[in-house]
Amino acid sequence: MITVVPTDRIYLCCGETDMRRGINSLARMVQQVLALDPHTGAIFCLSYHQDSGA
């Protein structure tokens, strides 16, 4: 369970994210796409859409 205090920042990222990427690639995406530092202790909520393969 994640404990969230009032000073924490939570970012809800719209769109689809390929969660098969490694943590380093996801952190780089936060830096490049969102222009944010992933090492600040903020929480980034990413969405994932799994293709049904049909």
PDB file of C-alpha atoms in Angstrom:
ATOM      1  CA  MET A   1       0.000   0.000   0.000  1.00  0.00           C
ATOM      2  CA  ILE A   2       1.224   3.498  -0.823  1.00  0.00           C
ATOM      3  CA  THR A   3       0.857   6.152   1.848  1.00  0.00           C
ATOM      4  CA  VAL A   4       0.036   9.550   0.373  1.00  0.00           C
ATOM      5  CA  VAL A   5       0.508  12.703   2.417  1.00  0.00           C
ATOM      6  CA  PRO A   6      -0.977  16.101   1.507  1.00  0.00           C
ATOM      7  CA  THR A   7       2.391  17.367   0.235  1.00  0.00           C
ATOM      8  CA  ASP A   8       2.779  14.547  -2.328  1.00  0.00           C
ATOM      9  CA  ARG A   9       2.078  15.277  -5.971  1.00  0.00           C
ATOM     10  CA  ILE A  10       0.085  12.791  -8.025  1.00  0.00           C
ATOM     11  CA  TYR A  11       0.115  13.025 -11.825  1.00  0.00           C
ATOM     12  CA  LEU A  12      -2.574  11.250 -13.854  1.00  0.00           C
ATOM     13  CA  CYS A  13      -1.160  10.670 -17.325  1.00  0.00           C
ATOM     14  CA  CYS A  14      -3.751  10.384 -20.081  1.00  0.00           C
ATOM     15  CA  GLY A  15      -3.204   8.156 -23.077  1.00  0.00           C
ATOM     16  CA  GLU A  16      -1.864   4.657 -23.454  1.00  0.00           C
ATOM     17  CA  THR A  17       1.531   3.621 -22.156  1.00  0.00           C
ATOM     18  CA  ASP A  18       3.396   0.481 -23.135  1.00  0.00           C
ATOM     19  CA  MET A  19       3.980  -0.957 -19.669  1.00  0.00           C
ATOM     20  CA  ARG A  20       6.289  -3.619 -21.108  1.00  0.00           C
ATOM     21  CA  ARG A  21       8.973  -0.942 -21.126  1.00  0.00           C
ATOM     22  CA  GLY A  22      11.437  -1.097 -18.276  1.00  0.00           C
ATOM     23  CA  ILE A  23      11.426   1.325 -15.352  1.00  0.00           C
ATOM     24  CA  ASN A  24      14.303   3.293 -16.883  1.00  0.00           C
ATOM     25  CA  SER A  25      12.377   3.789 -20.135  1.00  0.00           C
ATOM     26  CA  LEU A  26       9.263   4.876 -18.224  1.00  0.00           C
ATOM     27  CA  ALA A  27      11.328   7.348 -16.173  1.00  0.00           C
ATOM     28  CA  ARG A  28      12.878   8.724 -19.378  1.00  0.00           C
ATOM     29  CA  MET A  29       9.373   9.108 -20.825  1.00  0.00           C
ATOM     30  CA  VAL A  30       8.329  11.155 -17.770  1.00  0.00           C
ATOM     31  CA  GLN A  31      11.356  13.389 -18.317  1.00  0.00           C
ATOM     32  CA  GLN A  32      10.901  13.844 -22.064  1.00  0.00           C
ATOM     33  CA  VAL A  33       7.127  13.857 -22.537  1.00  0.00           C
ATOM     34  CA  LEU A  34       5.952  15.417 -19.288  1.00  0.00           C
ATOM     35  CA  ALA A  35       9.086  17.529 -18.653  1.00  0.00           C
ATOM     36  CA  LEU A  36       9.089  16.398 -15.007  1.00  0.00           C
ATOM     37  CA  ASP A  37      11.717  14.822 -12.773  1.00  0.00           C
ATOM     38  CA  PRO A  38      10.704  11.219 -11.973  1.00  0.00           C
ATOM     39  CA  HIS A  39      13.005  11.184  -8.929  1.00  0.00           C
ATOM     40  CA  THR A  40      11.143  13.811  -6.867  1.00  0.00           C
ATOM     41  CA  GLY A  41       8.958  11.314  -5.019  1.00  0.00           C
ATOM     42  CA  ALA A  42       5.861  12.214  -7.041  1.00  0.00           C
ATOM     43  CA  ILE A  43       3.418   9.476  -8.025  1.00  0.00           C
ATOM     44  CA  PHE A  44       2.822   8.968 -11.759  1.00  0.00           C
ATOM     45  CA  CYS A  45      -0.331   7.039 -12.690  1.00  0.00           C
ATOM     46  CA  LEU A  46       0.004   5.645 -16.211  1.00  0.00           C
ATOM     47  CA  SER A  47      -2.669   3.781 -18.135  1.00  0.00           C
ATOM     48  CA  TYR A  48      -2.131   0.629 -20.146  1.00  0.00           C
ATOM     49  CA  HIS A  49      -4.324  -0.794 -22.870  1.00  0.00           C
ATOM     50  CA  GLN A  50      -3.745  -4.434 -23.667  1.00  0.00           C
ATOM     51  CA  ASP A  51      -4.445  -5.373 -27.238  1.00  0.00           C
ATOM     52  CA  SER A  52      -6.798  -8.341 -27.462  1.00  0.00           C
ATOM     53  CA  GLY A  53      -4.852  -9.655 -30.439  1.00  0.00           C
ATOM     54  CA  ALA A  54      -7.990 -10.026 -32.510  1.00  0.00           C
TER      55      ALA A  54
END
